[in-house]
Amino acid sequence: NAGVTQTPKFRVLKTGQSMTLLCAQDMNHEYMYWYRQDPGMGLRLIHYSVGEGTTAKGEVPDGYNVSRLKKQNFLLGLESAAPSQTSVYFCASSYSIIMRGYTFGSGTRLTVV
Amino acid sequence: GQQLNQSPQSMFIQEGEDVSMNCTSSSIFNTWLWYKQDPGEGPVLLIALYKAGELTSNGRLTAQFGITRKDSFLNISASIPSDVGIYFCAGQLQGSARQLTFGSGTQLTVLP
């Protein structure tokens, strides 16, 4: 049981390049989330999904897009990377009853130069 | 925006000391959770609290759900080097069934 798997773990992009971060969970969770973590800022929600085929904006959605074509996968896309998007990105998933909390992946460290 | 105030932001303590951190809000929460993040890893759930006044322990960790439902604290007793990391509080806001709200974290350093 792998839990939540994020790929890649590290990536360096040039300004203006695009990329997709993949999150996969094998726990049959309905809800999935993308967060970014920056020093002193805690975890900020980018986008989330409450089920296959659905997505919604979080606190800091600008510059990102997401897709949830399959229940187990949640993709985060950067269309034109900017240095301000240098961050550590975490994916999380949860049951529909979020009282049980989230299960997090181990993160993707992205640097945009 | 951020609706949870977590304090302190950072702590430096000697091995063996007890630690206390808390989260407060002006809003009412239905659930409080405490996570720990080790360097280079994602946060891992430590304790979940579901009822006002609830006091729950997990080994050397003890957490409480405030009576007013607007706060929670986490205590760590007899700290050890592996307690180093970032501790986050998180809560499910009343009326928000789809996502958790996170505090900004407490960076804990344990000195030998």
mmCIF file of C-alpha atoms in Angstrom:
data_model
loop_
_atom_site.group_PDB
_atom_site.id
_atom_site.type_symbol
_atom_site.label_atom_id
_atom_site.label_comp_id
_atom_site.label_asym_id
_atom_site.label_seq_id
_atom_site.Cartn_x
_atom_site.Cartn_y
_atom_site.Cartn_z
ATOM 1 C CA ASN A 1 0.000 0.000 0.000
ATOM 2 C CA ALA A 2 1.901 3.040 -1.285
ATOM 3 C CA GLY A 3 -0.498 5.726 -0.018
ATOM 4 C CA VAL A 4 0.079 8.996 -1.900
ATOM 5 C CA THR A 5 2.868 9.043 -4.494
ATOM 6 C CA GLN A 6 4.177 12.223 -6.108
ATOM 7 C CA THR A 7 6.357 12.402 -9.192
ATOM 8 C CA PRO A 8 8.838 13.846 -9.823
ATOM 9 C CA LYS A 9 10.574 14.489 -6.473
ATOM 10 C CA PHE A 10 12.778 17.279 -7.810
ATOM 11 C CA ARG A 11 12.674 19.458 -10.898
ATOM 12 C CA VAL A 12 14.410 22.553 -12.206
ATOM 13 C CA LEU A 13 12.582 24.593 -14.837
ATOM 14 C CA LYS A 14 13.488 27.626 -16.838
ATOM 15 C CA THR A 15 11.142 30.586 -16.748
ATOM 16 C CA GLY A 16 8.363 30.088 -19.283
ATOM 17 C CA GLN A 17 8.636 26.314 -19.455
ATOM 18 C CA SER A 18 5.680 24.103 -18.662
ATOM 19 C CA MET A 19 5.414 20.934 -16.625
ATOM 20 C CA THR A 20 2.948 18.589 -14.957
ATOM 21 C CA LEU A 21 3.201 17.187 -11.455
ATOM 22 C CA LEU A 22 1.518 13.844 -10.912
ATOM 23 C CA CYS A 23 -0.168 12.669 -7.738
ATOM 24 C CA ALA A 24 -1.453 9.116 -7.404
ATOM 25 C CA GLN A 25 -3.262 7.544 -4.448
ATOM 26 C CA ASP A 26 -4.270 3.935 -3.932
ATOM 27 C CA MET A 27 -6.628 4.391 -0.978
ATOM 28 C CA ASN A 28 -9.807 5.016 -2.996
ATOM 29 C CA HIS A 29 -10.040 8.504 -1.505
ATOM 30 C CA GLU A 30 -12.621 10.864 -2.953
ATOM 31 C CA TYR A 31 -10.898 14.133 -2.135
ATOM 32 C CA MET A 32 -7.501 15.235 -3.417
ATOM 33 C CA TYR A 33 -5.570 18.470 -2.865
ATOM 34 C CA TRP A 34 -2.528 20.353 -4.094
ATOM 35 C CA TYR A 35 -0.649 22.605 -1.650
ATOM 36 C CA ARG A 36 2.480 24.666 -1.902
ATOM 37 C CA GLN A 37 4.788 25.214 1.037
ATOM 38 C CA ASP A 38 7.011 28.260 1.296
ATOM 39 C CA PRO A 39 9.181 29.315 4.253
ATOM 40 C CA GLY A 40 7.112 31.102 6.889
ATOM 41 C CA MET A 41 3.900 30.673 4.882
ATOM 42 C CA GLY A 42 2.779 27.245 5.966
ATOM 43 C CA LEU A 43 0.666 25.208 3.564
ATOM 44 C CA ARG A 44 -1.402 27.101 1.023
ATOM 45 C CA LEU A 45 -4.106 25.368 -0.987
ATOM 46 C CA ILE A 46 -3.775 25.699 -4.757
ATOM 47 C CA HIS A 47 -6.604 23.544 -6.111
ATOM 48 C CA TYR A 48 -8.614 20.611 -4.900
ATOM 49 C CA SER A 49 -11.024 17.961 -6.148
ATOM 50 C CA VAL A 50 -13.954 16.332 -4.419
ATOM 51 C CA GLY A 51 -14.316 13.533 -6.941
ATOM 52 C CA GLU A 52 -13.425 12.252 -10.376
ATOM 53 C CA GLY A 53 -14.033 14.895 -13.018
ATOM 54 C CA THR A 54 -14.338 17.771 -10.519
ATOM 55 C CA THR A 55 -11.887 20.522 -9.573
ATOM 56 C CA ALA A 56 -12.103 23.715 -7.537
ATOM 57 C CA LYS A 57 -9.845 26.677 -6.792
ATOM 58 C CA GLY A 58 -8.111 27.080 -3.494
ATOM 59 C CA GLU A 59 -6.348 30.027 -1.903
ATOM 60 C CA VAL A 60 -3.572 30.524 -4.512
ATOM 61 C CA PRO A 61 -4.757 29.094 -7.875
ATOM 62 C CA ASP A 62 -3.259 31.642 -10.296
ATOM 63 C CA GLY A 63 -0.700 30.204 -12.708
ATOM 64 C CA TYR A 64 -1.797 26.600 -12.094
ATOM 65 C CA ASN A 65 -4.273 24.222 -13.672
ATOM 66 C CA VAL A 66 -5.443 20.804 -12.512
ATOM 67 C CA SER A 67 -7.248 17.764 -13.833
ATOM 68 C CA ARG A 68 -8.858 14.718 -12.185
ATOM 69 C CA LEU A 69 -9.683 12.391 -15.059
ATOM 70 C CA LYS A 70 -9.291 9.286 -12.910
ATOM 71 C CA LYS A 71 -10.229 8.969 -9.256
ATOM 72 C CA GLN A 72 -6.747 7.882 -8.240
ATOM 73 C CA ASN A 73 -4.836 10.633 -10.053
ATOM 74 C CA PHE A 74 -4.672 14.408 -9.613
ATOM 75 C CA LEU A 75 -2.444 16.388 -11.958
ATOM 76 C CA LEU A 76 -1.068 19.870 -11.337
ATOM 77 C CA GLY A 77 0.085 21.833 -14.374
ATOM 78 C CA LEU A 78 2.221 24.915 -14.717
ATOM 79 C CA GLU A 79 1.661 26.404 -18.162
ATOM 80 C CA SER A 80 4.401 29.042 -18.055
ATOM 81 C CA ALA A 81 6.613 28.704 -15.019
ATOM 82 C CA ALA A 82 7.704 31.802 -13.100
ATOM 83 C CA PRO A 83 10.371 32.169 -10.381
ATOM 84 C CA SER A 84 7.557 32.917 -7.895
ATOM 85 C CA GLN A 85 6.442 29.327 -8.361
ATOM 86 C CA THR A 86 9.658 28.012 -6.840
ATOM 87 C CA SER A 87 8.326 26.018 -3.923
ATOM 88 C CA VAL A 88 7.731 22.586 -2.456
ATOM 89 C CA TYR A 89 4.464 21.119 -3.696
ATOM 90 C CA PHE A 90 2.476 18.600 -1.682
ATOM 91 C CA CYS A 91 -0.403 16.457 -2.784
ATOM 92 C CA ALA A 92 -2.850 15.103 -0.225
ATOM 93 C CA SER A 93 -5.931 12.932 -0.268
ATOM 94 C CA SER A 94 -8.744 12.152 2.134
ATOM 95 C CA TYR A 95 -11.989 10.326 2.565
ATOM 96 C CA SER A 96 -15.114 12.306 1.815
ATOM 97 C CA ILE A 97 -15.419 12.705 5.574
ATOM 98 C CA ILE A 98 -12.346 14.866 6.150
ATOM 99 C CA MET A 99 -12.539 14.497 9.897
ATOM 100 C CA ARG A 100 -10.039 11.691 9.420
ATOM 101 C CA GLY A 101 -7.537 14.176 8.045
ATOM 102 C CA TYR A 102 -5.342 14.096 4.982
ATOM 103 C CA THR A 103 -2.677 11.665 3.839
ATOM 104 C CA PHE A 104 0.191 13.605 2.268
ATOM 105 C CA GLY A 105 2.717 12.672 -0.374
ATOM 106 C CA SER A 106 6.404 13.294 0.195
ATOM 107 C CA GLY A 107 6.517 16.426 -1.942
ATOM 108 C CA THR A 108 8.001 17.780 -5.157
ATOM 109 C CA ARG A 109 10.722 20.403 -4.861
ATOM 110 C CA LEU A 110 10.455 22.738 -7.857
ATOM 111 C CA THR A 111 12.949 25.442 -8.720
ATOM 112 C CA VAL A 112 12.239 27.922 -11.492
ATOM 113 C CA VAL A 113 15.292 29.803 -12.729
ATOM 114 C CA GLY B 1 -6.911 33.470 3.836
ATOM 115 C CA GLN B 2 -5.260 32.175 6.955
ATOM 116 C CA GLN B 3 -7.766 31.689 9.789
ATOM 117 C CA LEU B 4 -5.574 29.835 12.261
ATOM 118 C CA ASN B 5 -2.939 31.518 14.414
ATOM 119 C CA GLN B 6 -0.271 29.031 15.436
ATOM 120 C CA SER B 7 2.355 29.880 18.013
ATOM 121 C CA PRO B 8 5.179 29.945 18.588
ATOM 122 C CA GLN B 9 6.670 30.107 15.092
ATOM 123 C CA SER B 10 9.846 28.413 16.294
ATOM 124 C CA MET B 11 11.245 26.877 19.452
ATOM 125 C CA PHE B 12 14.701 25.861 20.592
ATOM 126 C CA ILE B 13 14.654 23.513 23.559
ATOM 127 C CA GLN B 14 17.027 21.208 25.427
ATOM 128 C CA GLU B 15 16.601 17.473 25.131
ATOM 129 C CA GLY B 16 14.375 16.254 27.956
ATOM 130 C CA GLU B 17 12.332 19.437 28.231
ATOM 131 C CA ASP B 18 8.594 19.616 27.710
ATOM 132 C CA VAL B 19 7.135 21.601 24.801
ATOM 133 C CA SER B 20 3.816 23.313 24.300
ATOM 134 C CA MET B 21 2.351 24.917 21.187
ATOM 135 C CA ASN B 22 -1.138 26.093 20.323
ATOM 136 C CA CYS B 23 -3.499 27.240 17.641
ATOM 137 C CA THR B 24 -6.235 29.804 18.036
ATOM 138 C CA SER B 25 -8.924 31.205 15.807
ATOM 139 C CA SER B 26 -11.907 33.512 15.861
ATOM 140 C CA SER B 27 -13.873 30.796 14.053
ATOM 141 C CA ILE B 28 -15.440 27.588 15.357
ATOM 142 C CA PHE B 29 -13.930 24.260 14.324
ATOM 143 C CA ASN B 30 -15.558 20.825 14.281
ATOM 144 C CA THR B 31 -12.289 18.885 14.187
ATOM 145 C CA TRP B 32 -8.699 19.622 15.184
ATOM 146 C CA LEU B 33 -5.712 17.700 13.886
ATOM 147 C CA TRP B 34 -2.005 17.891 14.605
ATOM 148 C CA TYR B 35 0.610 16.947 12.015
ATOM 149 C CA LYS B 36 4.388 16.626 12.098
ATOM 150 C CA GLN B 37 6.627 17.215 9.098
ATOM 151 C CA ASP B 38 10.130 15.761 9.080
ATOM 152 C CA PRO B 39 12.722 17.464 6.851
ATOM 153 C CA GLY B 40 12.199 16.519 3.212
ATOM 154 C CA GLU B 41 8.950 14.702 3.876
ATOM 155 C CA GLY B 42 5.221 15.400 3.840
ATOM 156 C CA PRO B 43 3.235 16.041 7.025
ATOM 157 C CA VAL B 44 2.121 12.980 8.973
ATOM 158 C CA LEU B 45 -0.939 12.894 11.215
ATOM 159 C CA LEU B 46 -0.128 12.704 14.942
ATOM 160 C CA ILE B 47 -3.420 13.237 16.737
ATOM 161 C CA ALA B 48 -7.042 13.893 15.745
ATOM 162 C CA LEU B 49 -9.609 15.509 18.052
ATOM 163 C CA TYR B 50 -13.330 15.397 17.419
ATOM 164 C CA LYS B 51 -15.156 16.816 20.445
ATOM 165 C CA ALA B 52 -14.865 20.021 22.449
ATOM 166 C CA GLY B 53 -12.874 19.367 25.613
ATOM 167 C CA GLU B 54 -11.417 16.120 24.285
ATOM 168 C CA LEU B 55 -7.927 15.308 25.560
ATOM 169 C CA THR B 56 -6.009 12.683 23.565
ATOM 170 C CA SER B 57 -2.532 11.222 23.962
ATOM 171 C CA ASN B 58 -0.212 9.470 21.546
ATOM 172 C CA GLY B 59 2.874 8.356 23.448
ATOM 173 C CA ARG B 60 4.645 11.485 24.712
ATOM 174 C CA LEU B 61 2.230 13.721 22.798
ATOM 175 C CA THR B 62 -0.968 15.121 24.279
ATOM 176 C CA ALA B 63 -3.440 17.365 22.491
ATOM 177 C CA GLN B 64 -6.664 19.028 23.549
ATOM 178 C CA PHE B 65 -9.683 20.369 21.695
ATOM 179 C CA GLY B 66 -10.593 23.679 23.353
ATOM 180 C CA ILE B 67 -13.949 24.041 25.082
ATOM 181 C CA THR B 68 -14.849 27.054 22.957
ATOM 182 C CA ARG B 69 -13.986 25.007 19.807
ATOM 183 C CA LYS B 70 -11.766 27.901 18.709
ATOM 184 C CA ASP B 71 -8.424 26.582 19.904
ATOM 185 C CA SER B 72 -6.245 23.542 20.455
ATOM 186 C CA PHE B 73 -2.887 22.833 22.020
ATOM 187 C CA LEU B 74 -0.214 20.174 21.632
ATOM 188 C CA ASN B 75 2.211 19.170 24.376
ATOM 189 C CA ILE B 76 5.313 17.049 23.925
ATOM 190 C CA SER B 77 6.857 15.678 27.090
ATOM 191 C CA ALA B 78 10.503 14.748 27.628
ATOM 192 C CA SER B 79 11.632 15.825 24.171
ATOM 193 C CA ILE B 80 14.141 13.744 22.218
ATOM 194 C CA PRO B 81 16.241 14.596 19.134
ATOM 195 C CA SER B 82 13.812 12.891 16.734
ATOM 196 C CA ASP B 83 11.092 15.343 17.778
ATOM 197 C CA VAL B 84 12.779 17.895 15.515
ATOM 198 C CA GLY B 85 10.524 19.053 12.695
ATOM 199 C CA ILE B 86 7.634 21.327 11.848
ATOM 200 C CA TYR B 87 4.356 20.831 13.695
ATOM 201 C CA PHE B 88 1.141 21.954 12.043
ATOM 202 C CA CYS B 89 -2.304 22.319 13.475
ATOM 203 C CA ALA B 90 -5.234 21.876 11.117
ATOM 204 C CA GLY B 91 -8.943 22.171 11.581
ATOM 205 C CA GLN B 92 -12.215 21.573 9.849
ATOM 206 C CA LEU B 93 -14.127 24.833 9.995
ATOM 207 C CA GLN B 94 -17.779 24.650 10.937
ATOM 208 C CA GLY B 95 -19.636 24.709 7.634
ATOM 209 C CA SER B 96 -16.617 23.676 5.569
ATOM 210 C CA ALA B 97 -16.919 19.987 4.811
ATOM 211 C CA ARG B 98 -14.438 19.763 1.979
ATOM 212 C CA GLN B 99 -11.111 21.053 3.202
ATOM 213 C CA LEU B 100 -8.951 21.628 6.229
ATOM 214 C CA THR B 101 -7.460 24.935 7.319
ATOM 215 C CA PHE B 102 -3.791 24.788 8.338
ATOM 216 C CA GLY B 103 -1.761 26.831 10.780
ATOM 217 C CA SER B 104 1.575 28.263 9.631
ATOM 218 C CA GLY B 105 3.577 25.715 11.618
ATOM 219 C CA THR B 106 5.934 25.595 14.610
ATOM 220 C CA GLN B 107 9.564 24.751 13.847
ATOM 221 C CA LEU B 108 10.952 22.710 16.739
ATOM 222 C CA THR B 109 14.665 22.289 17.328
ATOM 223 C CA VAL B 110 15.889 19.989 20.097
ATOM 224 C CA LEU B 111 19.390 20.685 21.357
ATOM 225 C CA PRO B 112 21.454 17.817 22.814
#
